[in-house]
Coordinates of C-alpha atoms in Angstrom, one line a residue:
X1 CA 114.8 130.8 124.3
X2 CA 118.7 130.6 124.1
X3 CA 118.3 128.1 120.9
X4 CA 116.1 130.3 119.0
X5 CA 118.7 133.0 119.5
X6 CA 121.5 131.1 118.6
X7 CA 119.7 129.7 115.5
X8 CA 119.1 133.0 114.2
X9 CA 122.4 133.8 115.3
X10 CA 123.3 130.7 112.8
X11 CA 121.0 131.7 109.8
X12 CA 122.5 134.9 110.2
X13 CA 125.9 133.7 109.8
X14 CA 125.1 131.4 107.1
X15 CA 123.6 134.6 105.2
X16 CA 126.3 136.2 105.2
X17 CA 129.0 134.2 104.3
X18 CA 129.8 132.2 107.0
X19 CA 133.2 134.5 107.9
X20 CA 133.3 137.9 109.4
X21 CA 136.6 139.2 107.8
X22 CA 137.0 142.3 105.6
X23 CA 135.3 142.2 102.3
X24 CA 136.0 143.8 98.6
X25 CA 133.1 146.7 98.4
X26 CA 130.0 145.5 97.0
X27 CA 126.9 147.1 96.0
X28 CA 125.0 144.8 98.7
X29 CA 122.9 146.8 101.5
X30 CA 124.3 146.7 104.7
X31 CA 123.5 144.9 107.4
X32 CA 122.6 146.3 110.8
X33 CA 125.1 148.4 112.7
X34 CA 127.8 147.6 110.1
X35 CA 127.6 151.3 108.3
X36 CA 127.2 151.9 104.6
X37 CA 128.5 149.5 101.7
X38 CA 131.5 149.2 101.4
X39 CA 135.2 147.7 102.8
X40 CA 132.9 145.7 105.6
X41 CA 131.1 143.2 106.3
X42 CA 127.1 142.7 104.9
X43 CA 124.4 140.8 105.3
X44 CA 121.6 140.9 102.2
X45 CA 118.9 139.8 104.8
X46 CA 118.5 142.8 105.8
X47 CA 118.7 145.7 103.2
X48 CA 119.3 149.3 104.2
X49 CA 121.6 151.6 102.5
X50 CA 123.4 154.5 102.9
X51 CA 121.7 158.0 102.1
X52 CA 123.4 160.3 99.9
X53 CA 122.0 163.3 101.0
X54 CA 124.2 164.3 104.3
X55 CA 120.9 165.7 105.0
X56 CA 119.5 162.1 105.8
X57 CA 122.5 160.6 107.4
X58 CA 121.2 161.7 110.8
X59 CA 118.3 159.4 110.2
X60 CA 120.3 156.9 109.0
X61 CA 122.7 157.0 112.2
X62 CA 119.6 156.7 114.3
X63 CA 118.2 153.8 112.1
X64 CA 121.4 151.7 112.5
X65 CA 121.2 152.7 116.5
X66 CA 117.9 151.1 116.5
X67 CA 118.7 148.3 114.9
X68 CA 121.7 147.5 117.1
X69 CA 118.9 148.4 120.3
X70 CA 117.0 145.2 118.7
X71 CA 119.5 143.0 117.9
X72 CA 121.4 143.0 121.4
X73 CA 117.8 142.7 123.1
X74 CA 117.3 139.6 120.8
X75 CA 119.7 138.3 121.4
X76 CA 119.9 138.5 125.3
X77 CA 117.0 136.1 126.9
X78 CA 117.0 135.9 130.3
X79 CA 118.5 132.7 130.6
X80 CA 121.5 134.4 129.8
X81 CA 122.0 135.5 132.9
X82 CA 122.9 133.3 136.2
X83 CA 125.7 131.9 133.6
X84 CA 128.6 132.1 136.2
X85 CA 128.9 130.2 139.3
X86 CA 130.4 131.7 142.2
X87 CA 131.8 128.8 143.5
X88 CA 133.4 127.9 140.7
X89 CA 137.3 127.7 140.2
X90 CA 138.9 129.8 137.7
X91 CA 141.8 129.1 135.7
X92 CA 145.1 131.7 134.5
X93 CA 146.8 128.6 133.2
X94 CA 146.6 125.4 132.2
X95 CA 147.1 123.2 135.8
X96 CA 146.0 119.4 136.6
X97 CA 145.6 118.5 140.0
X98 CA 146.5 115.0 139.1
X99 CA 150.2 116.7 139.2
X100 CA 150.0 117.9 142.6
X101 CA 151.4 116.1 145.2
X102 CA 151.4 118.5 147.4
X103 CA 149.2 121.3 149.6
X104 CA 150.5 124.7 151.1
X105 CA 148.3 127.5 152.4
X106 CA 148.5 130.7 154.2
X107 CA 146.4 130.9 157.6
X108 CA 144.2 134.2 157.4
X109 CA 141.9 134.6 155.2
X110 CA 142.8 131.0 153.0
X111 CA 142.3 128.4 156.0
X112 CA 139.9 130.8 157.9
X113 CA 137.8 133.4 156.4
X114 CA 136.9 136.2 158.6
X115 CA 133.4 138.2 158.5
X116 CA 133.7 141.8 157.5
X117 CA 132.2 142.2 160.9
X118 CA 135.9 142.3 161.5
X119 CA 136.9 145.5 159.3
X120 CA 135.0 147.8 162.4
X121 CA 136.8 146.6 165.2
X122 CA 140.1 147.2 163.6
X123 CA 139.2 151.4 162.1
X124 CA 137.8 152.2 165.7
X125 CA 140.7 150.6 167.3
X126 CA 143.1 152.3 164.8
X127 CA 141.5 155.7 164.9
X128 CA 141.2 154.9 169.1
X129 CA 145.3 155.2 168.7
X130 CA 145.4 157.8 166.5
X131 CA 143.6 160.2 168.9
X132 CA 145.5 159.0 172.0
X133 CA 148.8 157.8 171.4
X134 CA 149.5 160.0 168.4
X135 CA 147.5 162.9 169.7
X136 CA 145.5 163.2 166.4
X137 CA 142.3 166.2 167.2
X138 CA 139.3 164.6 169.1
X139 CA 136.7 165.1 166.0
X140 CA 138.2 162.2 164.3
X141 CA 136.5 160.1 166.5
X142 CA 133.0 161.1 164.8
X143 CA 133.9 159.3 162.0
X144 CA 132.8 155.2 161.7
X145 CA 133.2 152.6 159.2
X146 CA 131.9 152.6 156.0
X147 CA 132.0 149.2 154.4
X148 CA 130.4 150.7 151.2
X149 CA 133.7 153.4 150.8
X150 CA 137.1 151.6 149.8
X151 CA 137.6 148.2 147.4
X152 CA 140.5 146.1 147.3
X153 CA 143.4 146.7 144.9
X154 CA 144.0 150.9 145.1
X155 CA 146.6 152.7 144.9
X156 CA 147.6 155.7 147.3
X157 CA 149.5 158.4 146.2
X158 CA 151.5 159.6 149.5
X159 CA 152.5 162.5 148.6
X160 CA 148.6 163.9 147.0
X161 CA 146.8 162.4 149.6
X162 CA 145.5 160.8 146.4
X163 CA 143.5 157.4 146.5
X164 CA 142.8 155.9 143.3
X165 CA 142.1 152.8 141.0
X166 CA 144.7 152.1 138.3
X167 CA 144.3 149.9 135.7
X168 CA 146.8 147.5 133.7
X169 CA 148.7 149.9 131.5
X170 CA 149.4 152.5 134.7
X171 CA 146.1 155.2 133.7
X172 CA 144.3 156.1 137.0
X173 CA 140.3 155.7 136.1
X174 CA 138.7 159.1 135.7
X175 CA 136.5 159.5 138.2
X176 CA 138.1 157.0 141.1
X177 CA 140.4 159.2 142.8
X178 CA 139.3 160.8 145.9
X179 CA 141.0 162.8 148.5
X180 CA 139.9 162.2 151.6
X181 CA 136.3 161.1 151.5
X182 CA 135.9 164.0 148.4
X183 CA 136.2 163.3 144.4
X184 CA 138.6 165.1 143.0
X185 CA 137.5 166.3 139.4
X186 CA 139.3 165.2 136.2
X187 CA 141.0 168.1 135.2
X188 CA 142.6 168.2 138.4
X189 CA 144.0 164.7 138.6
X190 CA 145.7 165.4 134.8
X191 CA 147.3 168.2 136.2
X192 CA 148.7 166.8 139.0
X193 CA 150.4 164.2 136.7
X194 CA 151.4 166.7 134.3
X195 CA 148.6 166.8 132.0
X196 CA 148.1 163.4 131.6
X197 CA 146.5 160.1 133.6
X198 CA 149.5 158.4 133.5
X199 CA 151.7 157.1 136.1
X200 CA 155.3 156.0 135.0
X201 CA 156.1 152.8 136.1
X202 CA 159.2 154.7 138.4
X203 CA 156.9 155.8 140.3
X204 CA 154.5 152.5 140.3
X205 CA 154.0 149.9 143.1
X206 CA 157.5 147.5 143.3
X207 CA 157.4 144.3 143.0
X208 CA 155.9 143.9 146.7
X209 CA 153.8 146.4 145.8
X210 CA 155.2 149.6 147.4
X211 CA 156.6 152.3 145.2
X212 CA 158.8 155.3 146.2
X213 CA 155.7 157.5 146.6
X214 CA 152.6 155.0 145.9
X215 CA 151.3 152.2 147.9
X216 CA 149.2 149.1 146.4
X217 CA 146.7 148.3 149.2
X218 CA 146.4 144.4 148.5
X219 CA 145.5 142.3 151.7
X220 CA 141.9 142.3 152.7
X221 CA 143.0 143.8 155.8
X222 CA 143.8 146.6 153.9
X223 CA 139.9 147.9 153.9
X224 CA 139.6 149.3 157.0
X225 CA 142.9 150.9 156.5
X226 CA 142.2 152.9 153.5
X227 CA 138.6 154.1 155.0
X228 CA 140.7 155.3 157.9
X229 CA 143.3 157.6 155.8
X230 CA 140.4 158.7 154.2
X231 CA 138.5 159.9 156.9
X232 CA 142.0 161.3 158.6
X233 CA 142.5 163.4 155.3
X234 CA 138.9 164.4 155.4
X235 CA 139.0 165.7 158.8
X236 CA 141.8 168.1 158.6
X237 CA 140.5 169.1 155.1
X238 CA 137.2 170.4 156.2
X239 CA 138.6 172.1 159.1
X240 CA 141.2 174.0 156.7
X241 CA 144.3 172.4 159.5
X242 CA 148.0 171.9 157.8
X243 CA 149.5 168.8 157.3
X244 CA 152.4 167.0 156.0
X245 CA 151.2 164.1 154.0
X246 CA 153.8 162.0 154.2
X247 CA 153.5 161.8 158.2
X248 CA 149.9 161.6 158.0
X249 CA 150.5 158.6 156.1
X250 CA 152.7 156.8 158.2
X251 CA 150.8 157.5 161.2
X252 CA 147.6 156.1 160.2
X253 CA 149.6 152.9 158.9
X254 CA 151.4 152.7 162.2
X255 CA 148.3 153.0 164.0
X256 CA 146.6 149.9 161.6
X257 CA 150.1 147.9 162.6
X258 CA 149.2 148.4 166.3
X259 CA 146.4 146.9 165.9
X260 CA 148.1 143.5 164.9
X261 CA 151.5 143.8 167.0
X262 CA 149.1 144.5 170.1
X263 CA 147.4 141.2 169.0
X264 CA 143.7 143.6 169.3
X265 CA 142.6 141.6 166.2
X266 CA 143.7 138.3 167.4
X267 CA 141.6 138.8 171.1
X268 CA 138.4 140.0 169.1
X269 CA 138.6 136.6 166.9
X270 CA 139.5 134.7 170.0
X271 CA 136.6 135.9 171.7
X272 CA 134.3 135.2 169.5
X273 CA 135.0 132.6 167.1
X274 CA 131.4 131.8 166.0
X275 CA 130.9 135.4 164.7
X276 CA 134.0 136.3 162.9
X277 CA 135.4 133.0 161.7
X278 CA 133.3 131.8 158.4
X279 CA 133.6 128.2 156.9
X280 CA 135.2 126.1 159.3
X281 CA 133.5 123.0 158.6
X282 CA 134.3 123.6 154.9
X283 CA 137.9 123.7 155.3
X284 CA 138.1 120.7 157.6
X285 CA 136.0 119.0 154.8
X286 CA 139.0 120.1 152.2
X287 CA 141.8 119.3 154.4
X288 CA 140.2 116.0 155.4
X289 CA 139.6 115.2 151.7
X290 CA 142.6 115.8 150.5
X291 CA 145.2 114.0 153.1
X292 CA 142.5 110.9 152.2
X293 CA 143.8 110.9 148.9
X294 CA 147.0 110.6 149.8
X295 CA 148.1 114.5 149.6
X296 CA 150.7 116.2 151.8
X297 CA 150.0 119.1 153.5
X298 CA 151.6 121.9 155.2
X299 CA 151.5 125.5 156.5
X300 CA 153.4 128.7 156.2
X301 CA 151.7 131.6 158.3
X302 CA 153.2 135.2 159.4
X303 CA 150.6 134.8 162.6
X304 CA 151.4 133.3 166.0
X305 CA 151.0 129.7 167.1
X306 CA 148.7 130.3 169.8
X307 CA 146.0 132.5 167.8
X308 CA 146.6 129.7 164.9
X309 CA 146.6 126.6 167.1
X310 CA 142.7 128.1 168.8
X311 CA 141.2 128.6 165.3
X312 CA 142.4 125.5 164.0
X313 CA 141.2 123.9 167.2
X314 CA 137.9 125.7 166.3
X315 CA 137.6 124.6 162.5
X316 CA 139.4 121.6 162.7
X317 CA 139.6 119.7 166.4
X318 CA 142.2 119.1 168.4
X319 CA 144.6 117.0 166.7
X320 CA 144.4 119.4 163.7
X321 CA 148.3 119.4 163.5
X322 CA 148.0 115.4 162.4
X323 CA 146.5 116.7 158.8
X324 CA 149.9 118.5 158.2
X325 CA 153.8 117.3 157.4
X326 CA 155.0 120.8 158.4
X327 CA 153.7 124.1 160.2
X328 CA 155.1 126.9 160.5
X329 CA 154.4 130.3 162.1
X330 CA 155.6 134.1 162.1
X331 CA 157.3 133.0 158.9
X332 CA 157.6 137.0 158.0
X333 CA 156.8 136.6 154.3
X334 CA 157.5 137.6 152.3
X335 CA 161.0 138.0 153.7
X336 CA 160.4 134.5 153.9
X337 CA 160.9 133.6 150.4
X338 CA 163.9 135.8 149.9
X339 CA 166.1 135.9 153.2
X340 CA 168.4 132.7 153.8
X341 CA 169.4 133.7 156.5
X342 CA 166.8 133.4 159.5
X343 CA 166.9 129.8 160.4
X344 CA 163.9 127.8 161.9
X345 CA 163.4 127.1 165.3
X346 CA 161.2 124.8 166.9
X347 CA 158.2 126.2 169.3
X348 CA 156.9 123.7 172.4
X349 CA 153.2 123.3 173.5
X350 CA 153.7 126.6 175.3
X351 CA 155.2 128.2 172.5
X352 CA 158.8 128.0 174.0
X353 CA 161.9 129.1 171.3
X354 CA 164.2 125.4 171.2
X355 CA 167.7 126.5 170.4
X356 CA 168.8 122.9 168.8
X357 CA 169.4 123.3 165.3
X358 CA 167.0 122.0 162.8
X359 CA 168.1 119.2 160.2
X360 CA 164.5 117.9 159.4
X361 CA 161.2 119.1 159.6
X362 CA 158.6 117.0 161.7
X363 CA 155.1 116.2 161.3
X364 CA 152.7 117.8 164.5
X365 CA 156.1 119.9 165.5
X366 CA 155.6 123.8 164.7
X367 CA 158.3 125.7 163.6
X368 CA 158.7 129.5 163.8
X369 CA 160.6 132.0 161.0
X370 CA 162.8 130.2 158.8
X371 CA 163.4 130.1 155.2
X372 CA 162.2 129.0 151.5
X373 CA 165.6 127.7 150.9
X374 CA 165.9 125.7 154.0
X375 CA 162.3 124.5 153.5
X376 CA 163.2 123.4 150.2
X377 CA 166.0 121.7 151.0
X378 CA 164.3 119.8 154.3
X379 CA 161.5 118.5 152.2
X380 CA 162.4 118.3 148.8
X381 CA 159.0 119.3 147.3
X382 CA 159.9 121.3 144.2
X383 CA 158.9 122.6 141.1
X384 CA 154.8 122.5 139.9
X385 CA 154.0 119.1 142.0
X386 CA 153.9 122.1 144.8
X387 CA 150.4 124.2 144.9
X388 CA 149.9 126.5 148.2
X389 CA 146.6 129.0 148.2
X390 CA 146.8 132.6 149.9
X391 CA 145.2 136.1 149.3
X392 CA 147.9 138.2 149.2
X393 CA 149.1 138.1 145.7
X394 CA 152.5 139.7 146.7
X395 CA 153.7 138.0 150.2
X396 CA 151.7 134.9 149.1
X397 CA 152.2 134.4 145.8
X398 CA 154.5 136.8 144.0
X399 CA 158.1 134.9 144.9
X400 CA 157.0 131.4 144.6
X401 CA 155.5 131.6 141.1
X402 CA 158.2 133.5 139.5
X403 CA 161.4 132.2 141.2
X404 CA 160.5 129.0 142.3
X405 CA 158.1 127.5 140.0
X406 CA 155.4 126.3 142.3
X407 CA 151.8 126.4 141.3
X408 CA 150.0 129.2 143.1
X409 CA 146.0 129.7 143.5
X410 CA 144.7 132.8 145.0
X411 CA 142.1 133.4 147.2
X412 CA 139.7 136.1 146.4
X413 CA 136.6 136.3 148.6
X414 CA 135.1 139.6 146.7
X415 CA 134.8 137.5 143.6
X416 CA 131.7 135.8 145.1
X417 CA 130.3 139.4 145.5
X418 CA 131.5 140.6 141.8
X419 CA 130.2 137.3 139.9
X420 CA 126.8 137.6 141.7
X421 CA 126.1 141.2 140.3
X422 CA 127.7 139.7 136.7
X423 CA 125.1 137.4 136.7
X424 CA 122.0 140.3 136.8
X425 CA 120.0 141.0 133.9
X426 CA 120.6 144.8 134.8
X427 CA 124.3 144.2 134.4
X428 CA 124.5 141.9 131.2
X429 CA 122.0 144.0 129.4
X430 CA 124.3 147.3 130.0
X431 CA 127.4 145.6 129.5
X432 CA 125.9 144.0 126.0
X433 CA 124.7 147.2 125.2
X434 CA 127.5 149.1 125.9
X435 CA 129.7 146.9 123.8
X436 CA 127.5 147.3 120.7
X437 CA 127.1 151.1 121.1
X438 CA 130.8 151.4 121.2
X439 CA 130.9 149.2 118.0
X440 CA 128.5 151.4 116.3
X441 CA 130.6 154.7 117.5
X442 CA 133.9 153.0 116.2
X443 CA 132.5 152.4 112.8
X444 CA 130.6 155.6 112.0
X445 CA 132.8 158.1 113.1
X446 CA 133.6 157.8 109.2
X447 CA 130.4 160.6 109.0
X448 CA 132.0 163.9 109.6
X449 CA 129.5 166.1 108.8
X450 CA 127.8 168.6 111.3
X451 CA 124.3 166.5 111.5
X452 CA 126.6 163.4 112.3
X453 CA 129.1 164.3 114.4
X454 CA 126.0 165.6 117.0
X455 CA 124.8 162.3 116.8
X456 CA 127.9 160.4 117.9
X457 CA 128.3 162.8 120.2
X458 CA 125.3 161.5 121.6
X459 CA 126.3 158.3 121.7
X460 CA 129.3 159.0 123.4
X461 CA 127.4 160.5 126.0
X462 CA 125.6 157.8 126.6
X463 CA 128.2 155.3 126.3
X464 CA 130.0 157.2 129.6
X465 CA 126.1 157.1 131.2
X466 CA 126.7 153.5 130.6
X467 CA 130.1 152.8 131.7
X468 CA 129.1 155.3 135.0
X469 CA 126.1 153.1 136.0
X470 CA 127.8 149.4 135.3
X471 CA 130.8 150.7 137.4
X472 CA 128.1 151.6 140.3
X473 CA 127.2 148.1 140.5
X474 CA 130.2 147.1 142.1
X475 CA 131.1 150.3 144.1
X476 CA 129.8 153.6 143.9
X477 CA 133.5 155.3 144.1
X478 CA 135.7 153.1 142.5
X479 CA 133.9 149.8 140.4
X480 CA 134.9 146.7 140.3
X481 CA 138.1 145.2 141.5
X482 CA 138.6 143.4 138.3
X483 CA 138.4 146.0 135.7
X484 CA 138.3 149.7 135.1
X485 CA 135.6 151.1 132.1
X486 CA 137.0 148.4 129.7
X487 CA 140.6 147.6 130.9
X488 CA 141.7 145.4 133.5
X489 CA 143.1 147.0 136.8
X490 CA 146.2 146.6 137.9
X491 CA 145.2 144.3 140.9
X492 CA 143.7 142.0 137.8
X493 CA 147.1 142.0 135.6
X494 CA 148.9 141.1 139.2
X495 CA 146.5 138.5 139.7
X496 CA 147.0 137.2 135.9
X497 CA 150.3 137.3 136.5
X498 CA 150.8 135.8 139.8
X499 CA 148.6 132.7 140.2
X500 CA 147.4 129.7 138.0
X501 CA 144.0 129.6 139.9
X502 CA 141.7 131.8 141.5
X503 CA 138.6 131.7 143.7
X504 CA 136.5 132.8 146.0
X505 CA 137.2 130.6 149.0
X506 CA 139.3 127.7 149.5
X507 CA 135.8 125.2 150.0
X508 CA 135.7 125.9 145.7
X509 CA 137.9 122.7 145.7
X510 CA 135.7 120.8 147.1
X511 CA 133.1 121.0 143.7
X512 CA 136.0 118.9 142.0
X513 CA 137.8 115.9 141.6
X514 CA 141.3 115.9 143.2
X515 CA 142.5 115.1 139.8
X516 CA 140.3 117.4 137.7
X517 CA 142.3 119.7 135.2
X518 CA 141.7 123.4 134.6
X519 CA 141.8 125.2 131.5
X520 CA 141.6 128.7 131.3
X521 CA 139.2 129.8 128.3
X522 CA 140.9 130.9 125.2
X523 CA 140.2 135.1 126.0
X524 CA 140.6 136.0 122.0
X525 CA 143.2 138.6 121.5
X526 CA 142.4 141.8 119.5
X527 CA 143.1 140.8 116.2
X528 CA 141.9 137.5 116.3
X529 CA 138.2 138.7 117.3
X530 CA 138.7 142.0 115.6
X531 CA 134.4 142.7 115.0
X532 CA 132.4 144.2 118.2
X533 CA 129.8 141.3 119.7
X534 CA 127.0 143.3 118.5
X535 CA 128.0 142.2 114.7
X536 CA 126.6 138.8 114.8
X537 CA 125.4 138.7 111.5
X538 CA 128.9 137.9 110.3
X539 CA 128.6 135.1 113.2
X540 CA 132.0 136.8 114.7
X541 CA 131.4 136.9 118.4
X542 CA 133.8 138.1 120.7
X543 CA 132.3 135.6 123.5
X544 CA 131.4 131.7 123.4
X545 CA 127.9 131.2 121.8
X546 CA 125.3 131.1 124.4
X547 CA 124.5 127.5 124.6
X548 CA 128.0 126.6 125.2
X549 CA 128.6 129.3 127.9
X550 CA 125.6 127.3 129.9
X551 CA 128.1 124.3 130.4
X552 CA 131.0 126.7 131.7
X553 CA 130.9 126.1 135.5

């Protein structure tokens, strides 16, 4: 059981001090996994010792390896899993909803969620283009959709053909960049950024998210778009056919564009609202709830009023326009948050331009383009009484948490996905393990001798068979969207950095008060935690104890 663990957990504590900091050296044995006697931490419950004799350091090694493969087992019962809830809300900063007066929300993908039944459609249409309007060869119509390929968050470099997964501190993931639908090998990708895995930040996304040579792929819609360039790049690859990158890359985004200026993806939902739109009674159950309590809503969407207006028809009913104090459509964000100068202009039931200017925004009036400045000064809502949800942490998010001070929650639909495999044994077991094995390599790489250094080579090997098959559990090619080996990507620092809440859907809010407060857990930072989780003897854990991680939501 949990408690037994955590008791022992607690006796071992207790036994050894009741702190984990850096001790004087003592003649005390050491405890298991925390290497020989000496500067570190012990525990006289359980007396081993350093040999003398390099000869028997091997064994030794091996000893404290086994140890460490008992203790994490011990202290993993199978309650531990199933921790997380997917529905849950989770919390970058500190936020009360007590504060906020007012609702805004982006349209697709935040009001309605789409299937991926959806992501399809738009490759076979794009590629459809490709081959006939841009006269791309025939054979790339072999290749389909593969919804198993591309995750959310890569970067593209333009200029290799390179797709990849960066993390926070600009490295590219060994082993996540692909040309084409091919790995390329390590060695290669440090060459190609002169002999390192690197990328200066010159060269890095902007603050939209599009660099001078490297795009951030960051909507959802983004999916079918890199699967596409993939395949493209494939093709001519394996039939040995020249091509200039850079137009190859602009064509196949031209070709996804089409897709949404030709309104394609607008007639497939409209056609078929029961397949691809998801959770419609859900969001008319949030809207609902919150105007009840008194909240004011409003909308700010770059798609058109008529494909709006039938979806909302569909989730919400007809007088769906009533739950809002302002909507607004085509609103070109994010050139919406920065240009003052496009002014808004009122639409009629038939979606007729009105050229009278605009002093006040109306309730069930829609209102097309416009500006953030002009919407601030029409409705006065400011500052963090303001919260409005999308899933694009640039357009959505990026303008109005930094320059404007609202309060921002993303929408991430893959967390559902990501939490769900967190929560298997097979996953906390290799992640635990993993952990402790790297404590174990970071300590006794003290042994230099010939015996010892073959045996934390060994480790190490299995520490990257570790890291290989955690990462698999999200996505064969490229891992979670959340986190490199042991870093956080870059879409997770944007995401840190851009919104005070995140979750999987917008229907999350409805598993709380509308006054509930969020904290975000106190993440320890490296030298306040500075001990691996696998040495609990000293009772220094880098997580909360087990029985208080069951009441996290």
């Amino acid at each position: 059981m949990a408690g037994a663990g955590l008791r022992a957990a607690a006796r071992r504590w207790l036994l050894c001090g009741g702190h984990g900091g850096p001790r004087a050296a003592s003649t005390s044995p050491s405890c298991p996994g925390c290497g020989p006697p000496g500067p570190g931490a012990h525990c006289p419950s359980t007396p081993r010792s350093a040999p003398a004799d390099s000869a028997d350091l091997s064994a030794h090694l091996w000893a404290r390896y086994q140890d460490m493969r008992r203790l994490v087992h011990d202290l993993l019962p199978p309650e531990v899993c199933s921790l997380l809830n997917p529905a849950a809300i989770y919390a970058n900063n500190e936020i009360s909803l007590s504060d906020v007066e007012v609702y805004g929300f982006d349209y697709d993908y935040t009001l309605a969620q789409y299937a991926d039944a959806l992501h399809p459609e738009i490759f076979n249409a794009a590629r459809d283009i490709l081959i006939e309007h841009y006269k791309y060869p025939e054979g790339i119509r072999k290749y389909d959709y593969d919804p198993s390929f591309a995750i959310r968050g890569l970067h593209y470099d333009i200029q290799k053909s390179l797709l990849m997964k960066i993390d926070a501190f600009h490295y590219v993931q060994l082993g996540t960049a692909y040309r084409g639908l091919q790995p390329v090998p390590d060695d290669e990708v440090i060459d190609l950024y002169g002999g390192t895995q690197h990328i200066p930040l010159y060269q890095m996304s902007g603050f939209y998210g599009k660099g001078p040579s490297i795009k951030q792929f960051m909507d959802i819609f983004s999916l079918p778009e890199m699967a596409l360039l993939s395949c493209v790049v494939d093709y001519f690859l394996g039939h040995g056919l020249e091509f200039d990158q850079v137009h190859l890359y602009k064509d196949v985004t031209d070709a996804i564009r089409d897709v949404h200026v030709k309104g394609l993806m607008y007639q497939w939902i409209e056609q078929d609202m029961e397949k691809y739109i998801l959770r419609g009674e859900e969001t008319f159950a949030v809207l609902s709830r919150l105007v009840s309590h008194g909240k004011q809503l409003f909308l700010i969407t770059n798609s058109p009023f008529s494909f709006v207006d039938k979806g909302m028809r569909h989730m919400v009913g007809p007088d769906w326009r009533q739950l809002f104090d302002v909507v607004i459509v085509q609103a070109d964000k994010p050139n919406f948050f920065t240009d003052r100068r496009k002014p808004f202009r009122k639409l009629d039931e038939e979606g007729s331009l009105h050229w009278d200017r605009i002093s006040r925004l109306e309730k069930g009036k829609i209102y097309r383009q416009g500006n953030l400045f002009d919407f601030l000064r029409l409705t006065e809502w400011r500052g963090p009484r303001v919260l409005y949800f999308g899933d694009h942490l640039y357009s959505d998010l990026a303008d109005l948490m930094l320059r404007h001070g609202w309060r921002t929650g993303a929408i991430i639909p893959e967390l559902e996905r990501e939490i769900r495999i967190i929560n298997t044994e097979q996953y906390m077991h290799s992640l635990t393990w993993q952990q402790a094995l790297t404590g174990l390599l970071e300590r006794m790489q003290t042994y230099q001798d010939a015996e010892s250094r073959q045996v934390l080579a060994t480790w190490m090997k299995e520490r990257q068979e570790l890291r290989c098959i955690t990462k698999a559990l999200f996505n064969a090619q490229f891992g979670s969207i959340f986190r490199t080996f042991h870093n956080p990507t870059y879409f997770s620092r944007r995401l840190v950095r851009f919104s005070d809440l995140y979750m999987a859907s917008l229907s999350c809010l409805l598993n709380y008060r509308v006054d509930f407060t969020f904290y975000p857990r106190r993440t320890p930072l490296q030298h306040e935690a500075p001990l691996w989780m696998d040495q609990l003897c000293t009772g220094c854990m880098k997580t909360p104890f087990l029985g208080d991680m069951a009441h996290i939501r």
